[in-house]
Short mmCIF file of C-alpha atoms in Angstrom, two decimals:
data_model
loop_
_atom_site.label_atom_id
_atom_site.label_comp_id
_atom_site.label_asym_id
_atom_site.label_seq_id
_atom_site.Cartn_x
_atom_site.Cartn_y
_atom_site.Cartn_z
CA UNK A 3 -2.98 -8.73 -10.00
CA UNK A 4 -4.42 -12.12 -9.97
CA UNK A 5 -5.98 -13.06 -7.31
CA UNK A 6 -6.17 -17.09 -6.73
CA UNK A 7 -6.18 -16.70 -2.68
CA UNK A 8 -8.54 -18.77 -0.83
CA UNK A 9 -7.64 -17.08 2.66
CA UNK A 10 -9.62 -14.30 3.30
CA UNK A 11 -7.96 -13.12 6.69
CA UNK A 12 -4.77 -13.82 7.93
CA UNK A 13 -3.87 -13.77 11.59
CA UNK A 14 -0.51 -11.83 12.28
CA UNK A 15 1.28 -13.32 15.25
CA UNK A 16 3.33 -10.67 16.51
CA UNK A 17 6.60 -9.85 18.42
CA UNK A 18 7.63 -13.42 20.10
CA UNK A 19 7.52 -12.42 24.13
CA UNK A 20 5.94 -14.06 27.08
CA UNK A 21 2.49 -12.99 27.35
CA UNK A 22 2.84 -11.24 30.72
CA UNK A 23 4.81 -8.59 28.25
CA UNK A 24 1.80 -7.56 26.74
CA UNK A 25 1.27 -4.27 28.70
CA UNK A 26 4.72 -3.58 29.26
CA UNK A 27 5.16 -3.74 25.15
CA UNK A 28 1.92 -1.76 24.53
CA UNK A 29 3.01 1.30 26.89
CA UNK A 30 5.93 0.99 25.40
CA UNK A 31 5.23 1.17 21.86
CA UNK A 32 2.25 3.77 22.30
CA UNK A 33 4.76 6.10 24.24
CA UNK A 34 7.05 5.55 21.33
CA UNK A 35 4.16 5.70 18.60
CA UNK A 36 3.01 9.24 19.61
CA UNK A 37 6.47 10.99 20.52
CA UNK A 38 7.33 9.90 16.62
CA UNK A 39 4.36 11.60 15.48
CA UNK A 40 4.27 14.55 17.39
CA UNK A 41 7.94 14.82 17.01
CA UNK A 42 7.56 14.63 13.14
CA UNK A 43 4.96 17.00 13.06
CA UNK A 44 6.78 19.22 14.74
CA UNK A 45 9.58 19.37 12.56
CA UNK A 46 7.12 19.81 9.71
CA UNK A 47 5.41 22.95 11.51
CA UNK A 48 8.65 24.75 12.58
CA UNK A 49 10.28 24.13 8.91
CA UNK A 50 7.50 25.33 7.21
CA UNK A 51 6.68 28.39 9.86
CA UNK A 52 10.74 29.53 9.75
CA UNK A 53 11.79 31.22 6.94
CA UNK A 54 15.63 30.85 7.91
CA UNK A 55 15.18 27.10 6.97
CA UNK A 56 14.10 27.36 3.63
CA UNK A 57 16.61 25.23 2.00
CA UNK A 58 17.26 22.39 -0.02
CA UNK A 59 18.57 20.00 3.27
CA UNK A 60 15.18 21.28 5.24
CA UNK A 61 13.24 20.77 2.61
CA UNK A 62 14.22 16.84 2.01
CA UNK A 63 13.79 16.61 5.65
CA UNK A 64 10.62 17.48 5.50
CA UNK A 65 10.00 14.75 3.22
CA UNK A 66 11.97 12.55 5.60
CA UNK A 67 9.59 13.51 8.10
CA UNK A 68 6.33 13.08 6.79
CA UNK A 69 7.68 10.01 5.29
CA UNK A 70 8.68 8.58 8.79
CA UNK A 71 5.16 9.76 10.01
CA UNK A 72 3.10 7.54 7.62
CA UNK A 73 5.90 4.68 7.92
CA UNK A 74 5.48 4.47 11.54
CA UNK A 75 1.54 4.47 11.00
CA UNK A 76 1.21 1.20 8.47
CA UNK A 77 2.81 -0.60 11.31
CA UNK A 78 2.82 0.61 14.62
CA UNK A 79 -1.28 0.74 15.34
CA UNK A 80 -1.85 -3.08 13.85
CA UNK A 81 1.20 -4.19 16.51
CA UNK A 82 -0.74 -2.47 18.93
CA UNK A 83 -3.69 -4.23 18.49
CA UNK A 84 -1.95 -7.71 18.63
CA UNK A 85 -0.60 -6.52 21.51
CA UNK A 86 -4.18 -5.37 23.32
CA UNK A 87 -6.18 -8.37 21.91
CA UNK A 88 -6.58 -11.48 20.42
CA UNK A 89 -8.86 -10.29 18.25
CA UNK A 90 -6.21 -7.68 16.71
CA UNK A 91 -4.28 -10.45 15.29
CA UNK A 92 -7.22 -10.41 12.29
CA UNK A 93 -6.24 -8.89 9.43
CA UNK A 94 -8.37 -8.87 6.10
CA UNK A 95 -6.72 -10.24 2.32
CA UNK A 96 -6.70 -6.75 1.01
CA UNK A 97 -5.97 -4.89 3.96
CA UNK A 98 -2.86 -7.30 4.06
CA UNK A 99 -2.33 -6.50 0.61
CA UNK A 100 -2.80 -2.82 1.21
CA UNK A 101 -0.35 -2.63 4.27
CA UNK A 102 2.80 -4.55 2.21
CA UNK A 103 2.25 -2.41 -0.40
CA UNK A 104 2.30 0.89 1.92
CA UNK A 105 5.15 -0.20 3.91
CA UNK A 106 7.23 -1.06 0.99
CA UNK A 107 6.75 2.30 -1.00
CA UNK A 108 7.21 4.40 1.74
CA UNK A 109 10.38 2.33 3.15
CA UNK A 110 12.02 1.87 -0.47
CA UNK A 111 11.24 5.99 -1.05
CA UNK A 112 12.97 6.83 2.63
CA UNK A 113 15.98 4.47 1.13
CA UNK A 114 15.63 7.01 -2.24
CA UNK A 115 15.86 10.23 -0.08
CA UNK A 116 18.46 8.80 2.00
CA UNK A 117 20.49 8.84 -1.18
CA UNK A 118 19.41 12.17 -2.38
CA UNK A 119 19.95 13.54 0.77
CA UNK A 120 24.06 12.39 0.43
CA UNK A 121 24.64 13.76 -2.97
CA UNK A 122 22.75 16.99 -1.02
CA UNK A 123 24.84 17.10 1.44
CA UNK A 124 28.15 16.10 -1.31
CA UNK A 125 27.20 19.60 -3.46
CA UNK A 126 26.63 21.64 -0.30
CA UNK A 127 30.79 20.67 1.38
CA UNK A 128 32.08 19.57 -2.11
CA UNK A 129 30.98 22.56 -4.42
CA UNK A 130 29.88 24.99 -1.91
CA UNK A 131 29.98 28.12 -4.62
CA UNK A 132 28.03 26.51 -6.81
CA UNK A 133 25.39 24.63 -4.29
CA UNK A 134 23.17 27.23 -5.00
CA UNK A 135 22.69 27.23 -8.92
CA UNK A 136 22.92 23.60 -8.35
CA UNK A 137 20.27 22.84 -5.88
CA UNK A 138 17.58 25.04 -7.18
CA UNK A 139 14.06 24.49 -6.14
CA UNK A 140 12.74 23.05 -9.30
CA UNK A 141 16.03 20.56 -9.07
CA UNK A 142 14.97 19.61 -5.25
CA UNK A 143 11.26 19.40 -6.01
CA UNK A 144 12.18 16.94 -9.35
CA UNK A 145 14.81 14.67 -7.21
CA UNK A 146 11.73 14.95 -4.41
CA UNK A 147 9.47 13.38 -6.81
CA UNK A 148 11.58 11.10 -8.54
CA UNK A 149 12.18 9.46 -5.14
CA UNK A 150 8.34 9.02 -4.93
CA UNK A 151 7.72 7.55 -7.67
CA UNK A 152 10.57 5.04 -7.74
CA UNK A 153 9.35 3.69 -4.56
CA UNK A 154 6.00 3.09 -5.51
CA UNK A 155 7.26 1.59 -8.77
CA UNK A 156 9.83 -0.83 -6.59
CA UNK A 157 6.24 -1.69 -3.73
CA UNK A 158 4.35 -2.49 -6.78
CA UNK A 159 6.82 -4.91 -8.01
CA UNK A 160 7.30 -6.27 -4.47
CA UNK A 161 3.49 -6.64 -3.57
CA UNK A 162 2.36 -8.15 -7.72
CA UNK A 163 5.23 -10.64 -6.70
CA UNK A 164 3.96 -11.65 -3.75
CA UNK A 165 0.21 -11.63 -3.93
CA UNK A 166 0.04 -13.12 -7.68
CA UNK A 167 0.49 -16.36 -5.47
CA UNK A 168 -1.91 -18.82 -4.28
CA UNK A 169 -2.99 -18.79 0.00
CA UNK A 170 -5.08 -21.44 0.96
CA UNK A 171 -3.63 -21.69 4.37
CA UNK A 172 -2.29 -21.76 6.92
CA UNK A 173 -3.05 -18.51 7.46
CA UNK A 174 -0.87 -17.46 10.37
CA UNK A 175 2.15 -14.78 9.50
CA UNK A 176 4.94 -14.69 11.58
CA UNK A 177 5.42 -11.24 12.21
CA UNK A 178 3.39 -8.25 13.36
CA UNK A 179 2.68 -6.54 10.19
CA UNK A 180 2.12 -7.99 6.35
CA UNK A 181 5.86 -8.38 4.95
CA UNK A 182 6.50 -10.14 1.58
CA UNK A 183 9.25 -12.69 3.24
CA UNK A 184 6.64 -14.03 6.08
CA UNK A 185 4.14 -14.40 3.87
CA UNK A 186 5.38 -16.04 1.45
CA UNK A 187 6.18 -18.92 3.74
CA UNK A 188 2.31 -19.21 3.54
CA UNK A 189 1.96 -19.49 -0.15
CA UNK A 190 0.17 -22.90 -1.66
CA UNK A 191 3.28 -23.27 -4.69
CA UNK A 192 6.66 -22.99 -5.20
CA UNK A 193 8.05 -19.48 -4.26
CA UNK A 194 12.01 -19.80 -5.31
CA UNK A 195 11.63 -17.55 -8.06
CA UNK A 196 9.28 -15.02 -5.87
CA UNK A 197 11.89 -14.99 -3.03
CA UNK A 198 15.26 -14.45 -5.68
CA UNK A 199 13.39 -12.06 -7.70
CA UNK A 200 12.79 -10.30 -4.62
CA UNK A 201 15.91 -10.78 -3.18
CA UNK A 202 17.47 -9.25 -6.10
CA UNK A 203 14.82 -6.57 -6.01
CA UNK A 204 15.57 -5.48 -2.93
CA UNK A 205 19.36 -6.41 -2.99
CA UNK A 206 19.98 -4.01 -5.90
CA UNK A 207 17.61 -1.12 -4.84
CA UNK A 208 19.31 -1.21 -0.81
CA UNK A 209 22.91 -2.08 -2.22
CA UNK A 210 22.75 0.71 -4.99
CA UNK A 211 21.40 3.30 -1.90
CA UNK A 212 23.64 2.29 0.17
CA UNK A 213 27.29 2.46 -2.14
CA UNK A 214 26.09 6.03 -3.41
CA UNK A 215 25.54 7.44 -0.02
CA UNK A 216 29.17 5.79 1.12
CA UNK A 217 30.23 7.18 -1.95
CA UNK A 218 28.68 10.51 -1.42
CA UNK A 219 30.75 10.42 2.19
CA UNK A 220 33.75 9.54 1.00
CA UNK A 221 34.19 12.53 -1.17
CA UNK A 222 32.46 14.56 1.60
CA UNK A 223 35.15 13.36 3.80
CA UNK A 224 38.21 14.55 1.19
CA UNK A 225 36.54 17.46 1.23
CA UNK A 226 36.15 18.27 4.94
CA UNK A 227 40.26 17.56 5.32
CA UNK A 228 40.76 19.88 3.02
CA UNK A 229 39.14 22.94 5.27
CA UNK A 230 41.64 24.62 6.65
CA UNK A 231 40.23 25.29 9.90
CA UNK A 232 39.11 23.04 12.59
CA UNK A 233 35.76 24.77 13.32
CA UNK A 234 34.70 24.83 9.79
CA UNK A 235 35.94 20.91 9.46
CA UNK A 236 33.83 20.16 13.06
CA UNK A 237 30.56 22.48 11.35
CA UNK A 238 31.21 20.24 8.24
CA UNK A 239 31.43 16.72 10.23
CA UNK A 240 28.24 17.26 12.90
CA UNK A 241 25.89 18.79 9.28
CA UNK A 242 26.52 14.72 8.12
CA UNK A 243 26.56 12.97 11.71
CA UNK A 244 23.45 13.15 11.75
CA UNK A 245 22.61 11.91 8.29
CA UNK A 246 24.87 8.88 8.87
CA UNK A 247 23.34 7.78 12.12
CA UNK A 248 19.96 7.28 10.96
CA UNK A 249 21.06 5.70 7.77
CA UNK A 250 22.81 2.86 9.56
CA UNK A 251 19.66 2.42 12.21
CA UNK A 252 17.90 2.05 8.60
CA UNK A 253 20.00 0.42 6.28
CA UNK A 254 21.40 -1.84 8.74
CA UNK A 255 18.55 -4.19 10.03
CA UNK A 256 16.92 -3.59 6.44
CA UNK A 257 19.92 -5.40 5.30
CA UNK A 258 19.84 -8.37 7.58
CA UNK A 259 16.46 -9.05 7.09
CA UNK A 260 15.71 -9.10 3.40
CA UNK A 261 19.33 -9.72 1.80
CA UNK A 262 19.53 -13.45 3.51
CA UNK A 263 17.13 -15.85 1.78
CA UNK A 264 15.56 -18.68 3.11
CA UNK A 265 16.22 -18.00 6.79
CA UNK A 266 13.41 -16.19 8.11
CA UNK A 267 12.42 -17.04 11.71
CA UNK A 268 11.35 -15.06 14.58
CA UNK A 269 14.40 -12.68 14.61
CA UNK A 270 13.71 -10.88 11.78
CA UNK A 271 10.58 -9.56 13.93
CA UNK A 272 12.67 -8.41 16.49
CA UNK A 273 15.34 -7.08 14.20
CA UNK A 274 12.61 -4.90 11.90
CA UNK A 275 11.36 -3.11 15.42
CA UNK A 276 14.63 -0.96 15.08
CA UNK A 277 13.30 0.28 11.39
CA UNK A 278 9.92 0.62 11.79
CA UNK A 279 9.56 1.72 15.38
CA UNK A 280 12.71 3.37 16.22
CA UNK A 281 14.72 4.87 13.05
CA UNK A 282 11.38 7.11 12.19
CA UNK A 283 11.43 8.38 16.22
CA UNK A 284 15.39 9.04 16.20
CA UNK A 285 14.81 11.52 12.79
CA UNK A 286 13.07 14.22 14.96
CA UNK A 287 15.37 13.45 17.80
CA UNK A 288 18.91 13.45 15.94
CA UNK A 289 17.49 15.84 13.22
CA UNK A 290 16.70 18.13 16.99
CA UNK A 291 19.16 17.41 19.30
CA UNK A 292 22.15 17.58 17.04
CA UNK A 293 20.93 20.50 15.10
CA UNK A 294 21.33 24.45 16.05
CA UNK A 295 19.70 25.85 12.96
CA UNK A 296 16.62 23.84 14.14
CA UNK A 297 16.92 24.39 17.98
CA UNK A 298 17.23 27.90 17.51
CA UNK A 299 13.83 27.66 15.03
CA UNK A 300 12.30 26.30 17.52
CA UNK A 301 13.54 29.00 19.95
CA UNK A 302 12.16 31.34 17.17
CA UNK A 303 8.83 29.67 17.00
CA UNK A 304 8.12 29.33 20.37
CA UNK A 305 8.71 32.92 21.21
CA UNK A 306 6.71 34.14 18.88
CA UNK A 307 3.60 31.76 19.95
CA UNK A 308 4.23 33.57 23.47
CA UNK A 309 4.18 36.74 22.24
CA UNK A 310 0.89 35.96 20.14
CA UNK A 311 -0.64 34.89 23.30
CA UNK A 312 0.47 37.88 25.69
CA UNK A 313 -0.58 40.12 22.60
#
C-alpha cells in the first residue's frame, strides 16, 4: 500500500447526541459491551465443555461467536473513549488503518458464515438422511476456513482502496470508528472510482450473501410444509428463527449504509450502532433464549460446576 498521507492522526467524532448524553451513552454501551462478551464466551465454554453439541450448527456458532466477540471489540472500546474524553477522539494513521481493516474482515467473514450457516441449516431439513455424510467435520472445518479467508481477501481490497489515497486534511471522521465511506470524504483527490469500486465490492459480496441465504430458506420452507406433523414443522421453523433474526439485524442496516453512494451523513452512525453494538449481543441472547439444546447445556454445565464444588 502506498502511503501518500500527510495526516498522521485523525480525530473520530462520534455518535451525534447532546453532550449531556455522554454518561448516559457510556453506561449504556459498557453494560452492553461486557454482556456481549461474557455472553459470547459463554457460548464458547458450554459448546466446547458439552459433548451433546458437537455438531456441525454448534460448531459454526462457535465461529459466530468468537467472531461477534472480536467484532464488538474493534469498535465498541474506541466509542467509549470518545464518549469519556476529548482526548479519545485521537486516533493514529495506522491504527485507523488497522481498525478498517479489522472491522471489515471480520464483518464481511460473519456475512460468509451467515451464508454457510443457511445451506447448514438447508442439508440438515432438506436432506436430513444424508446431513451426516454431508456435513462431515473436514467439510465444516474447510467451509469454516474458506469463510476466513474470503473475508480477509474482501478487507484487504476494501482497506488498499481506501488508504492508497492521499489525507492531508481535514482530519475529522464523521463517525465513531475508521469506516472506508467516512473517510473517504477526507481524501485530498477524486474518490468516484474508490467509492463505485467499493460500492460494487460490497454490493456483490452482501447481495450474493444475502440471495443464497433467502434462497437457502425458501427451499427450507418447501421442505418444512412437507412434514407431516405440526410439531416436527414448529421444531423445524424455531431451529431457523433464530438464524433469520440476526441476519436481518445484520444484513439490514449493512445494506442501508454501504449500498447508497454519495449520501453519507450522520445517520449512517446511528444506523451502524444496530450492527456493531447490538447484532453481536442478540447472537448469545437469541442463540440462548430460543434454544433448548443450549439451555439445557447450560443446565448440564452448571450442575456439574456445583457438584465439582460440593465434591
Amino acid at each position: 500500500m502506498t502511503n501518500m498521507s500527510f495526516v498522521t492522526t485523525f480525530i473520530l467524532m462520534g455518535i451525534p447526541h447532546a453532550p449531556a448524553l455522554d454518561i448516559p451513552l457510556f453506561t449504556i454501551f459498557l453494560v452492553i459491551y461486557v454482556l456481549t462478551v461474557m455472553g459470547n464466551l459463554l457460548i464458547l465454554l458450554v459448546i466446547m465443555v458439552d459433548s451433546h453439541l458437537h455438531t456441525p450448527m454448534y460448531y459454526f456458532l462457535t465461529n459466530l461467536s468468537f467472531i461477534d466477540m472480536w467484532f464488538s471489540t474493534v469498535t465498541v472500546p474506541k466509542m467509549l473513549m470518545t464518549l469519556g474524553s476529548p482526548g479519545g477522539r485521537m486516533i493514529s494513521f495506522h491504527s485507523c488503518v488497522a481498525q478498517l481493516y479489522c472491522f471489515h474482515f471480520l464483518g464481511s467473514t460473519e456475512c460468509f458464515l451467515y451464508t454457510v450457516m443457511s445451506y447448514d441449516r438447508y442439508l440438515a431439513i432438506s436432506h436430513p438422511l444424508r446431513y451426516a455424510s454431508m456435513m462431515r467435520g473436514r467439510t465444516c472445518a474447510l467451509l469454516a476456513t474458506g469463510t476466513w479467508l474470503s473475508g480477509s481477501l474482501h478487507s484487504a481490497v476494501q482497506t488498499t482502496l481506501t488508504f492508497r489515497l492521499p489525507y492531508c486534511g481535514p482530519s475529522q471522521i464523521q463517525h465513531y470508528f475508521c469506516d472506508a465511506p467516512p473517510i473517504l470524504r477526507l481524501a485530498c483527490a477524486d474518490t468516484s472510482v474508490n467509492e463505485m469500486v467499493i460500492f460494487v465490492n460490497i454490493g456483490v459480496v452482501a447481495s450474493g450473501c444475502f440471495l443464497l441465504i433467502v434462497l437457502s430458506y425458501v427451499s427450507i420452507v418447501c421442505s418444512i410444509l412437507k412434514i407431516r406433523t405440526s410439531e416436527g414443522r414448529h421444531r423445524a421453523f424455531q431451529t431457523c428463527a433464530s438464524h433469520c433474526i440476526v441476519v436481518l439485524c445484520f444484513f439490514g442496516p449493512g445494506i442501508f449504509i454501504y449500498l447508497r453512494p454519495g449520501s453519507r451523513d450522520a445517520v449512517d452512525g446511528v444506523v451502524a450502532v444496530f450492527y456493531t453494538v447490538l447484532t453481536p449481543l442478540l447472537n448469545p441472547v437469541v442463540y440462548t433464549l430460543r434454544n433448548k439444546e443450549v439451555k439445557k447445556a447450560l443446565l448440564r454445565v452448571g450442575s456439574k460446576s456445583i457438584f465439582t464444588q460440593c465434591k
